[in-house]
Coordinates of C-alpha atoms in Angstrom, one line a residue:
M1 CA 98.9 96.0 23.7
C2 CA 99.4 99.5 21.8
P3 CA 98.6 102.5 23.3
E4 CA 95.4 103.2 21.4
D5 CA 94.4 99.4 21.6
H6 CA 94.3 100.4 25.9
S7 CA 92.6 103.1 25.4
S8 CA 89.8 102.2 23.8
A9 CA 89.7 99.1 25.9
E10 CA 89.6 101.9 29.4
L11 CA 87.1 104.0 27.4
E12 CA 84.4 100.4 26.6
R13 CA 85.5 99.6 30.8
L14 CA 84.4 102.8 31.4
R15 CA 80.9 102.8 29.8
A16 CA 80.2 99.5 30.9
E17 CA 80.8 101.3 34.4
A18 CA 78.4 103.5 33.7
A19 CA 75.4 101.9 32.2
L20 CA 75.4 99.2 35.7
A21 CA 75.8 102.4 37.7
E22 CA 72.5 103.8 36.0
A23 CA 71.0 100.3 35.9
E24 CA 71.5 99.9 39.6
L25 CA 70.2 103.4 39.9
R26 CA 67.1 102.7 37.7
A27 CA 66.3 99.3 40.3
A28 CA 66.7 101.1 43.5
E29 CA 64.4 103.8 42.5
A30 CA 62.3 101.1 41.1
R31 CA 62.6 99.5 44.6
A32 CA 61.8 102.7 46.4
R33 CA 58.6 102.8 44.1
L34 CA 57.4 99.8 45.1
A35 CA 58.2 100.1 48.8
A36 CA 56.3 103.7 48.8
A37 CA 53.0 101.7 47.2
E38 CA 53.3 99.0 50.0
A39 CA 53.6 101.7 52.7
A40 CA 50.6 103.8 51.0
A41 CA 48.6 100.3 51.0
A42 CA 49.4 99.3 54.3
R43 CA 48.3 102.9 55.4
A44 CA 45.1 102.7 53.9
A45 CA 44.8 99.4 55.2
A46 CA 45.1 100.8 59.2
P47 CA 43.8 104.3 58.7
S48 CA 44.1 104.5 62.6
N49 CA 47.8 104.6 62.7
A50 CA 47.6 106.9 59.7
A51 CA 48.7 109.7 61.8
E52 CA 51.8 107.9 63.8
S53 CA 53.3 107.0 60.3
D54 CA 55.5 109.8 57.8
A55 CA 53.8 109.5 54.6
S56 CA 56.1 112.7 53.7
E57 CA 59.2 110.4 53.1
P58 CA 59.6 107.4 50.7
P59 CA 60.4 104.4 52.4
P60 CA 64.2 103.1 52.2
D61 CA 65.5 100.7 49.6
A62 CA 64.2 97.7 50.5
G63 CA 68.1 95.7 50.3
P64 CA 69.7 95.6 53.9
R65 CA 72.5 97.9 55.1
G66 CA 74.4 98.6 57.3
D67 CA 77.5 95.4 57.7
A68 CA 80.0 95.9 55.0
A69 CA 80.9 92.7 54.7
A70 CA 77.6 91.8 53.5
A71 CA 75.4 95.2 52.5
I72 CA 74.2 96.0 49.7
P73 CA 77.0 98.7 48.1
P74 CA 75.3 102.2 47.8
V75 CA 73.9 103.3 44.8
V76 CA 76.1 105.2 42.1
A77 CA 74.7 107.8 39.7
P78 CA 75.9 108.5 36.4
D79 CA 78.2 111.9 37.7
G80 CA 79.8 109.8 40.2
Q81 CA 77.8 110.2 43.5
A82 CA 76.7 107.9 45.7
S83 CA 73.1 108.0 46.2
V84 CA 72.1 106.2 49.4
A85 CA 68.7 106.1 50.5
P86 CA 66.4 107.4 52.6
A87 CA 66.2 106.6 56.8
I88 CA 62.7 105.3 56.4
L89 CA 61.8 101.8 58.1
S90 CA 58.8 100.1 56.3
P91 CA 55.2 98.8 58.3
E92 CA 57.0 96.2 58.4
E93 CA 60.4 96.8 59.2
V94 CA 58.5 98.8 62.4
Q95 CA 56.7 96.2 63.1
R96 CA 59.9 93.7 63.4
I97 CA 61.3 96.5 65.6
A98 CA 58.7 96.4 68.0
T99 CA 58.4 93.1 68.7
A100 CA 62.1 92.9 68.9
Y101 CA 62.3 95.7 71.7
A102 CA 58.8 94.7 73.5
F103 CA 60.5 92.1 76.6
P104 CA 58.6 90.4 79.1
G105 CA 61.1 90.9 81.8
A106 CA 62.3 93.9 83.7
A107 CA 63.5 96.2 81.4
L108 CA 65.4 100.0 81.1
D109 CA 63.5 102.1 78.6
L110 CA 66.1 103.9 76.4
G111 CA 63.5 105.8 74.6
A112 CA 61.5 105.9 70.9
L113 CA 61.9 104.5 67.6
V114 CA 62.4 107.5 64.9
N115 CA 61.2 106.7 61.6
G116 CA 61.2 110.4 60.2
E117 CA 59.5 111.1 63.2
P118 CA 59.5 109.8 66.7
R119 CA 57.6 106.5 67.0
A120 CA 55.9 107.2 70.7
D121 CA 53.9 103.1 70.4
V122 CA 57.5 101.4 69.7
Q123 CA 60.0 101.7 72.9
V124 CA 64.0 100.6 72.6
R125 CA 64.2 98.9 76.2
I126 CA 67.0 97.1 77.2
P127 CA 66.8 93.9 79.6
L128 CA 67.7 94.2 83.0
A129 CA 69.1 90.7 82.9
M130 CA 71.5 91.4 80.3
L131 CA 73.2 93.9 81.5
N132 CA 75.9 92.1 83.3
R133 CA 76.5 91.0 79.5
H134 CA 78.6 94.5 79.3
G135 CA 77.9 97.3 77.1
L136 CA 79.1 100.6 75.3
I137 CA 78.0 104.3 74.5
A138 CA 80.1 105.6 72.3
G139 CA 79.6 109.3 70.1
A140 CA 81.7 112.6 69.2
T141 CA 81.7 115.3 72.0
G142 CA 78.6 117.1 72.6
T143 CA 76.2 114.5 71.5
G144 CA 74.3 113.2 74.0
K145 CA 76.2 110.4 75.9
T146 CA 76.7 111.8 79.2
R147 CA 72.9 112.3 79.2
T148 CA 72.7 108.6 78.7
L149 CA 74.6 107.5 81.7
Q150 CA 72.5 109.8 83.5
V151 CA 69.5 108.5 81.9
L152 CA 70.4 104.4 82.6
A153 CA 72.3 105.3 86.4
E154 CA 68.8 107.0 87.5
Q155 CA 66.5 103.8 86.2
L156 CA 69.1 101.6 87.1
A157 CA 68.8 102.7 90.7
A158 CA 65.4 103.2 90.8
H159 CA 65.8 99.2 90.3
G160 CA 67.4 98.8 93.0
V161 CA 71.4 98.5 91.2
P162 CA 74.1 100.5 92.7
V163 CA 75.9 102.2 89.9
F164 CA 79.9 103.4 89.6
A165 CA 80.0 106.2 87.5
A166 CA 83.2 108.8 87.4
D167 CA 81.9 112.4 87.4
I168 CA 84.6 113.9 85.0
K169 CA 82.4 117.6 84.6
G170 CA 81.0 117.5 87.4
D171 CA 77.2 117.7 85.8
L172 CA 76.3 114.0 86.9
S173 CA 76.1 115.0 90.3
G174 CA 72.8 116.9 89.4
M175 CA 71.1 113.8 89.9
A176 CA 70.9 114.0 93.2
V177 CA 68.5 117.0 92.5
P178 CA 64.9 116.5 91.1
G179 CA 64.9 118.1 87.5
E180 CA 63.8 121.1 86.2
A181 CA 60.8 121.0 84.0
S182 CA 60.6 123.4 80.6
E183 CA 58.7 123.8 77.7
K184 CA 61.2 121.7 75.9
L185 CA 61.2 119.1 77.6
T186 CA 58.2 118.7 78.0
R187 CA 57.7 118.7 74.5
R188 CA 60.6 116.1 73.7
T189 CA 59.1 113.8 76.4
V190 CA 55.5 114.2 75.4
G191 CA 56.7 113.1 72.3
I192 CA 58.7 109.9 72.5
G193 CA 55.9 108.8 75.1
Q194 CA 57.9 109.3 78.4
D195 CA 56.4 110.2 81.2
W196 CA 58.5 112.7 82.9
Q197 CA 58.3 113.3 86.9
P198 CA 61.0 115.3 88.6
T199 CA 62.8 113.1 90.5
A200 CA 66.6 113.1 92.7
T201 CA 68.2 110.2 92.9
P202 CA 70.5 108.6 96.2
V203 CA 74.4 110.0 95.5
E204 CA 77.2 109.1 97.7
H205 CA 79.9 111.8 96.2
L206 CA 83.6 110.3 95.8
A207 CA 86.1 112.4 95.5
L208 CA 89.6 110.7 93.9
G209 CA 92.6 111.2 96.4
G210 CA 90.1 113.8 98.8
Q211 CA 91.1 115.7 95.9
G212 CA 87.5 117.0 96.1
T213 CA 84.2 118.2 98.0
G214 CA 83.0 113.8 98.2
V215 CA 84.7 111.1 100.4
P216 CA 88.5 109.9 99.9
V217 CA 88.9 107.3 98.0
R218 CA 92.4 106.0 98.3
A219 CA 94.3 102.7 97.2
T220 CA 97.4 101.2 98.7
V221 CA 100.6 101.0 96.3
T222 CA 100.5 97.0 97.0
G223 CA 96.8 97.2 96.4
F224 CA 97.2 98.6 93.0
G225 CA 99.7 96.7 92.0
P226 CA 103.0 96.7 89.6
L227 CA 100.9 95.8 86.8
L228 CA 98.1 99.1 87.1
L229 CA 101.1 101.2 88.4
S230 CA 103.2 100.4 85.3
K231 CA 101.0 101.4 82.7
V232 CA 100.6 104.7 85.2
L233 CA 104.1 105.8 84.7
G234 CA 104.4 104.8 81.2
L235 CA 107.0 101.6 82.1
N236 CA 108.3 99.0 79.0
R237 CA 108.2 96.1 79.3
T238 CA 111.3 95.5 80.3
Q239 CA 111.0 98.1 83.4
E240 CA 107.4 96.6 84.2
S241 CA 108.9 93.1 85.1
S242 CA 111.5 94.9 86.7
L243 CA 109.1 96.6 88.9
A244 CA 106.7 93.3 90.2
L245 CA 109.9 91.6 91.1
V246 CA 110.6 94.7 93.3
F247 CA 106.9 94.4 94.5
H248 CA 107.5 90.4 94.9
Y249 CA 111.4 91.4 97.3
A250 CA 108.8 93.9 99.2
D251 CA 106.3 91.2 99.9
E252 CA 108.9 88.7 101.1
A253 CA 110.8 91.2 103.2
G254 CA 107.9 92.0 104.5
L255 CA 108.3 95.8 103.5
P256 CA 104.7 97.1 103.1
L257 CA 104.0 99.2 100.1
V258 CA 101.0 101.8 101.5
D259 CA 102.2 104.7 99.6
L260 CA 104.4 106.4 97.3
A261 CA 106.8 107.4 99.3
D262 CA 107.0 103.4 100.9
L263 CA 108.4 102.2 97.3
R264 CA 110.4 105.0 96.8
A265 CA 112.3 104.1 100.1
V266 CA 112.7 100.8 98.8
L267 CA 113.9 101.3 95.8
M268 CA 116.6 103.6 97.2
H269 CA 117.5 100.9 98.9
L270 CA 117.9 98.6 97.2
T271 CA 119.5 100.8 94.9
S272 CA 122.4 102.0 97.5
D273 CA 125.6 100.5 98.9
E274 CA 123.7 98.1 101.7
G275 CA 120.9 97.2 99.2
K276 CA 123.1 96.3 96.1
D277 CA 123.5 92.4 97.3
E278 CA 120.0 92.3 97.8
L279 CA 119.1 93.7 94.4
R280 CA 121.4 91.1 93.1
A281 CA 119.2 88.3 94.6
I282 CA 116.2 89.9 93.1
G283 CA 117.5 88.9 89.7
G284 CA 116.7 90.3 86.4
I285 CA 117.0 94.0 87.8
S286 CA 119.6 96.1 86.5
S287 CA 120.7 98.9 88.9
A288 CA 119.8 101.5 85.7
T289 CA 116.5 100.4 85.3
A290 CA 116.2 100.6 89.0
G291 CA 117.3 104.0 88.4
V292 CA 115.0 104.5 85.6
I293 CA 111.7 103.5 88.0
L294 CA 113.1 105.5 91.0
R295 CA 112.9 108.8 88.2
E296 CA 109.5 108.2 86.8
L297 CA 108.0 107.1 90.0
V298 CA 110.0 110.9 92.0
A299 CA 108.0 112.9 88.8
F300 CA 105.1 110.7 89.6
A301 CA 104.8 111.9 93.2
E302 CA 106.0 115.4 92.3
S303 CA 102.9 116.0 89.6
G304 CA 100.7 115.5 93.0
A305 CA 99.5 111.9 92.8
D306 CA 101.1 110.8 95.7
A307 CA 97.3 112.2 97.4
F308 CA 95.9 108.9 95.6
F309 CA 97.8 106.7 97.6
G310 CA 97.7 106.1 101.2
E311 CA 95.2 104.3 104.5
P312 CA 92.6 103.7 104.5
E313 CA 92.2 102.1 101.5
F314 CA 88.6 101.9 100.1
D315 CA 86.5 98.9 100.5
V316 CA 85.2 98.6 96.8
L317 CA 81.9 97.0 98.9
D318 CA 81.1 99.8 99.7
L319 CA 80.3 100.8 96.0
L320 CA 76.8 97.8 96.9
R321 CA 75.1 99.8 99.1
R322 CA 71.5 100.7 98.8
A323 CA 69.1 103.9 100.0
A324 CA 67.0 102.8 103.2
D325 CA 64.0 103.0 100.8
G326 CA 65.5 99.7 98.6
R327 CA 66.8 102.4 95.7
G328 CA 70.6 101.8 94.5
I329 CA 73.4 103.8 95.2
V330 CA 74.6 105.9 92.4
S331 CA 78.5 106.7 93.6
L332 CA 79.7 109.4 91.6
L333 CA 83.9 109.6 92.0
E334 CA 84.9 112.9 91.6
V335 CA 88.2 113.3 89.8
A336 CA 90.2 116.6 89.4
G337 CA 93.0 117.2 86.6
V338 CA 91.7 114.5 85.0
A339 CA 93.5 116.2 81.9
E340 CA 96.6 116.7 83.6
R341 CA 96.7 112.8 84.8
P342 CA 94.6 111.4 82.8
A343 CA 96.3 107.6 83.1
L344 CA 96.4 107.9 86.3
F345 CA 92.5 108.6 86.3
S346 CA 91.7 106.0 83.9
T347 CA 93.6 102.7 85.7
F348 CA 92.4 104.1 89.3
L349 CA 89.1 103.0 87.6
M350 CA 90.1 99.8 86.1
Y351 CA 91.9 98.6 89.5
L352 CA 88.4 99.5 90.7
L353 CA 86.8 97.0 88.8
A354 CA 89.7 94.8 89.4
E355 CA 89.1 94.9 93.1
L356 CA 85.6 94.1 92.5
F357 CA 87.2 91.0 90.5
E358 CA 88.6 89.6 93.4
A359 CA 85.9 90.6 96.4
L360 CA 82.6 89.3 94.9
P361 CA 81.5 85.6 94.8
E362 CA 80.5 83.5 91.8
V363 CA 76.9 84.6 91.5
G364 CA 76.1 83.0 87.8
D365 CA 73.2 85.0 85.9
L366 CA 70.9 86.9 87.8
D367 CA 67.4 88.9 87.4
K368 CA 69.4 92.0 87.8
P369 CA 73.3 92.8 88.7
K370 CA 74.4 93.5 91.5
L371 CA 76.5 96.5 90.5
V372 CA 76.6 98.7 86.7
F373 CA 79.7 100.4 86.5
F374 CA 80.6 103.2 83.6
L375 CA 84.1 103.4 82.7
D376 CA 84.3 106.9 81.0
E377 CA 87.2 107.9 78.9
A378 CA 87.6 104.4 78.0
H379 CA 89.6 105.4 74.5
L380 CA 92.6 106.6 78.0
L381 CA 92.5 103.2 79.5
F382 CA 93.6 101.4 75.7
R383 CA 95.9 104.2 74.9
D384 CA 100.1 102.9 74.7
A385 CA 98.5 100.2 77.0
S386 CA 100.7 96.7 76.8
K387 CA 100.2 93.4 75.9
P388 CA 99.9 92.1 79.7
F389 CA 97.9 95.2 80.5
L390 CA 95.9 94.6 77.9
A391 CA 95.3 91.1 78.8
A392 CA 94.3 91.5 82.4
I393 CA 91.7 94.1 81.2
T394 CA 90.2 91.5 78.7
Q395 CA 90.3 88.9 81.4
T396 CA 88.2 90.8 84.0
V397 CA 85.4 92.2 81.7
R398 CA 85.3 88.7 80.1
L399 CA 84.8 86.8 83.8
I400 CA 83.6 89.8 86.2
R401 CA 79.9 89.1 84.2
S402 CA 79.6 86.3 86.2
K403 CA 80.4 87.6 89.5
G404 CA 77.1 90.0 88.7
V405 CA 78.7 93.2 87.6
G406 CA 78.0 95.1 84.1
V407 CA 80.2 97.2 82.6
F408 CA 79.6 100.1 80.3
F409 CA 82.3 101.7 78.3
V410 CA 81.8 105.3 77.4
T411 CA 84.0 106.9 74.8
Q412 CA 84.1 108.6 71.3
T413 CA 84.3 105.6 68.6
P414 CA 84.4 102.0 68.9
K415 CA 87.8 102.3 67.7
D416 CA 89.1 103.3 71.1
I417 CA 88.1 99.9 72.3
D418 CA 90.5 96.9 72.1
A419 CA 89.0 94.5 69.6
D420 CA 88.9 91.5 72.7
V421 CA 86.8 93.8 74.9
L422 CA 84.6 95.1 72.3
A423 CA 83.3 92.1 71.1
Q424 CA 82.2 90.8 74.8
L425 CA 80.0 94.2 74.7
G426 CA 76.7 93.3 74.4
S427 CA 74.4 96.4 74.3
R428 CA 75.5 99.4 72.3
V429 CA 74.2 103.3 72.2
Q430 CA 76.2 105.3 69.4
H431 CA 75.5 108.5 69.2
Q432 CA 76.3 110.6 66.3
L433 CA 80.3 110.4 64.7
R434 CA 81.4 113.1 62.4
A435 CA 83.6 112.4 59.6
F436 CA 85.8 115.8 58.9
T437 CA 89.1 114.2 57.8
P438 CA 90.3 111.4 56.4
D439 CA 91.0 109.2 60.0
D440 CA 87.6 110.5 60.9
A441 CA 85.7 108.8 58.0
K442 CA 87.8 105.5 58.3
A443 CA 86.5 105.4 61.8
L444 CA 82.9 106.3 61.0
R445 CA 83.2 102.8 58.1
A446 CA 84.9 100.5 61.0
T447 CA 82.2 102.1 63.3
V448 CA 79.1 100.5 60.7
R449 CA 81.1 97.4 60.3
T450 CA 80.5 96.6 63.7
Y451 CA 76.8 96.7 63.7
P452 CA 74.0 94.1 62.3
R453 CA 72.8 94.1 59.1
S454 CA 69.7 96.6 59.2
Q455 CA 67.9 98.7 56.9
Y456 CA 69.8 101.8 57.7
A457 CA 72.2 103.7 55.4
L458 CA 74.3 103.2 58.6
E459 CA 77.3 105.6 57.4
R460 CA 75.1 108.1 56.7
V461 CA 72.3 108.1 59.4
L462 CA 75.2 108.0 61.8
Q463 CA 76.4 111.6 60.9
E464 CA 72.3 112.6 60.8
L465 CA 71.6 111.6 64.7
G466 CA 70.6 114.5 66.2
T467 CA 71.6 115.5 70.0
G468 CA 70.0 113.3 72.5
E469 CA 69.5 110.2 69.5
A470 CA 71.9 107.2 69.0
I471 CA 71.5 103.7 67.0
V472 CA 71.4 100.9 69.6
T473 CA 71.3 97.7 69.5
V474 CA 71.2 95.2 72.8
L475 CA 71.5 91.4 73.7
S476 CA 67.5 90.3 74.2
E477 CA 66.2 88.1 77.0
D478 CA 68.1 84.7 75.1
G479 CA 70.8 86.7 74.3
A480 CA 70.5 87.3 70.5
P481 CA 70.9 91.1 69.0
T482 CA 68.1 92.9 68.3
P483 CA 67.9 94.6 65.6
V484 CA 69.4 98.0 65.1
A485 CA 66.9 101.1 65.6
W486 CA 67.0 104.8 65.3
T487 CA 66.5 106.1 68.9
R488 CA 65.4 109.3 70.5
L489 CA 66.8 108.6 73.9
R490 CA 64.5 110.1 77.0
A491 CA 65.5 112.6 79.3
P492 CA 67.0 112.8 83.0
Q493 CA 64.7 113.5 86.1
G494 CA 67.5 114.5 87.7
L495 CA 68.9 117.7 87.1
M496 CA 70.4 117.9 83.5
D497 CA 73.8 120.1 85.7
A498 CA 76.0 120.2 88.0
A499 CA 74.4 120.3 92.1
P500 CA 74.4 123.0 94.3
A501 CA 77.7 123.4 95.9
A502 CA 75.4 123.3 99.4
E503 CA 73.7 120.5 98.1
V504 CA 77.1 118.4 97.5
E505 CA 78.5 119.4 100.7
R506 CA 75.6 118.5 103.0
A507 CA 75.6 115.0 101.3
V508 CA 79.0 114.3 102.3
A509 CA 78.9 115.9 105.6
G510 CA 75.9 113.6 106.2
S511 CA 77.8 110.2 104.6
P512 CA 77.8 107.0 106.5
L513 CA 81.8 106.5 104.9
L514 CA 83.3 110.1 105.8
P515 CA 84.3 108.5 109.3
R516 CA 85.9 105.8 107.6
Y517 CA 87.9 107.3 105.0
G518 CA 87.5 111.1 106.2
E519 CA 91.3 111.2 107.3
S520 CA 94.2 109.8 106.3
V521 CA 95.8 107.1 108.3
D522 CA 100.0 107.3 108.2
R523 CA 100.9 103.5 109.9
E524 CA 104.7 102.1 110.2
S525 CA 105.1 100.6 106.6
A526 CA 108.3 100.6 104.4
Y527 CA 109.4 103.3 104.6
E528 CA 109.2 103.8 108.3
I529 CA 111.3 100.6 108.4
L530 CA 113.6 100.8 106.1
T531 CA 114.5 104.1 107.7
V532 CA 114.9 102.7 111.2
K533 CA 116.8 100.3 109.5
M534 CA 119.5 103.1 108.0
N535 CA 119.3 104.9 110.9
A536 CA 120.6 102.3 113.3
A537 CA 123.1 101.6 110.5
A538 CA 124.0 104.8 110.7
E539 CA 124.7 104.8 114.0
A540 CA 126.4 101.4 114.3
A541 CA 128.8 103.2 111.7
A542 CA 129.4 105.8 113.7
A543 CA 129.6 103.6 116.8
E544 CA 132.4 101.8 115.2
D545 CA 134.0 104.7 114.0
A546 CA 133.9 106.5 117.5
A547 CA 135.3 103.4 119.2
L548 CA 138.1 103.0 116.3
E549 CA 139.2 106.4 117.0
Q550 CA 139.2 106.2 121.1
A551 CA 141.1 103.6 120.8
R552 CA 143.8 105.5 118.6
I553 CA 143.6 107.9 120.6
D554 CA 144.5 105.8 123.8
A555 CA 147.1 103.5 121.7
E556 CA 148.9 107.5 121.2
Y557 CA 148.8 108.0 125.2
E558 CA 149.5 105.0 126.5
R559 CA 152.8 105.6 124.1
Q560 CA 153.3 108.7 124.8
Q561 CA 153.0 107.5 128.7
A562 CA 155.1 105.1 127.8
A563 CA 157.9 107.3 126.3
I564 CA 157.7 109.9 129.0
E565 CA 157.9 107.6 132.0
K566 CA 161.0 105.8 130.0
R567 CA 163.1 108.8 129.8
A568 CA 161.6 109.6 133.6
Q569 CA 163.7 106.3 134.4
R570 CA 166.9 106.8 132.6
E571 CA 167.1 110.3 134.2
Y572 CA 166.3 109.1 137.9
D573 CA 168.9 105.9 137.3
R574 CA 171.8 108.8 136.4
L575 CA 170.9 110.6 139.9
L576 CA 171.5 106.7 141.6
K577 CA 175.1 106.6 139.3
S578 CA 176.0 110.2 140.4
T579 CA 175.5 109.6 144.4
A580 CA 176.6 106.0 145.1
G581 CA 180.0 107.2 146.8
R582 CA 178.5 109.0 149.6
T583 CA 178.0 108.3 153.4
S584 CA 175.4 106.2 155.0
T585 CA 174.1 110.0 156.8
R586 CA 174.5 111.2 153.6
R587 CA 172.9 108.4 152.0
R588 CA 170.1 109.2 154.5
T589 CA 170.2 112.6 153.5
R590 CA 170.3 111.3 149.7
S591 CA 166.8 109.1 150.5
S592 CA 165.3 112.5 151.2
T593 CA 166.5 114.0 148.4
D594 CA 165.7 111.2 146.3
R595 CA 162.1 111.2 146.9
I596 CA 162.0 115.0 146.4
V597 CA 163.7 114.0 143.0
E598 CA 161.2 111.7 142.6
R599 CA 158.1 114.0 143.3
V600 CA 159.2 116.9 141.4
V601 CA 160.0 114.0 138.5
G602 CA 156.9 112.6 138.9
S603 CA 154.5 115.8 138.6
A604 CA 157.3 117.4 136.0
A605 CA 156.2 113.7 133.8
T606 CA 152.6 113.9 134.4
T607 CA 152.5 117.6 133.2
L608 CA 154.2 116.8 130.2
V609 CA 152.5 114.3 129.2
N610 CA 148.7 116.1 129.8
G611 CA 150.2 118.9 127.8
V612 CA 150.9 116.7 124.6
I613 CA 147.8 115.2 124.7
R614 CA 145.5 117.8 124.5
G615 CA 147.6 119.5 122.5
M616 CA 147.5 116.6 119.7
F617 CA 143.4 115.7 120.5
G618 CA 141.9 118.3 122.2
T619 CA 140.7 116.2 124.1
A620 CA 139.6 116.8 128.1
R621 CA 142.5 115.7 131.2
R622 CA 142.0 111.8 131.8
R623 CA 141.1 111.2 135.2

């Protein structure tokens, strides 16, 4: 094809696309006018509802929006810009949402539907019985995720359900104090139909590793396990499997791993001359790999992380307590320095969840969960995670619902969560997302694809949500997803700020958990056992060396003694020969003389020997 023909064909194609886009635009406008006319007719037929409907905004495109795989594409104007229908629902869609969220059983109130303005008569709720099907609270920084968590926690506690959450910024502690009314708060709560009353919630203040005001929460290294510890240390797959073998060796050898010093002692023993044979017996571990793990462990401990490990180990069943009035207790874990140790924080939360899975019995589906666990900053959990670690998370989340535990992941975008885990999260509360960069725009489109089809142009609506507003979909009581609803969320009834320090200190001082966990205990464990073993070996080696040295000294002494006695004997024999021809009288004299000579020679020999020995070895006189 010549260039002229190609150019002509390209122009025809562009003209066809423009004509199609213009036709789609006219069709969309016609649908909007039709929907507006239908809405006006409905308002005329039901004047009592006219004040509740917003007639100033035209209704949306009648086509379904949201799911990218099945959504109607945005209308393209002749200038090439996308034209998106406004986020106003038809009366029929409003009624469908109202019906879908009107659960007959117990439920938590999330807020009111927004259709231009809040509709106080259309409440968005989540069934209490479905909270063990897990959920997601997502949104950009500053869009209200923490307040949403607080609203859910307060209502769960009021229904007698214990709650666990990490208080990263410290402002969740305010739920232990009644909230403060204001004109702005009143306008908001009245507008969404919330009967707001300042209410305090029973709270247990905990502190990771005792680094904070709360009751210390510690874990033993054995309880933490090699898989979670490998995640914290940033080990690769080979090092991870090697660490698992070290744990196995410690267990078989009867070496309790209570704190990091214990694990360091085991690794140092295995890499020492005394432990080389045991290291080879484990199989599959090179001394170089053991050395790398040891270096990472030392650096980890020097960063202050050793405070998180020790005894008494926290019993996760203490998270399932209720107050005397029957309300569930909200356990808030204070996390000091999460920015310096993000992997430790997120992995420690996963450890608590795994411990709950191990400790709780199977209960099936209940009318309400036994515990709801909010896993904040969830993206830290999945960052650089190995396949075994991801598999462990997925299995725990999948199976723990049968133990009566619901898990809510709190993060910025759904893409932060592993796909296999995300597929198990039945309830979704998505706050505003921002698309300032190409990566942000990609994440926004990915988020839209995870929602059911709806009449919202979600890619636009998610960027227009106000603070304290969210796109919500939950699982109904029969397990089906509810329609997507733009929701203005309820306000917490507790203080929306950190509780006064004196109030927190008073609560901690009166906690029934403080006597059990307040003071650390240092019992005999691997470090002490191996220290005794190494000291005994050192003492035995020293004793052997001393015995060998003493034997050498004794041998040298005997040799010198024998040499001196031999010389003395020769001298004695010489003297005897020199006097052999004398008379008997003189023989008697000689005998006296001989005795004198013997005494003199013997004394001189002894003096000589002792002098030689002391000069050679610096030893004391032998008796």
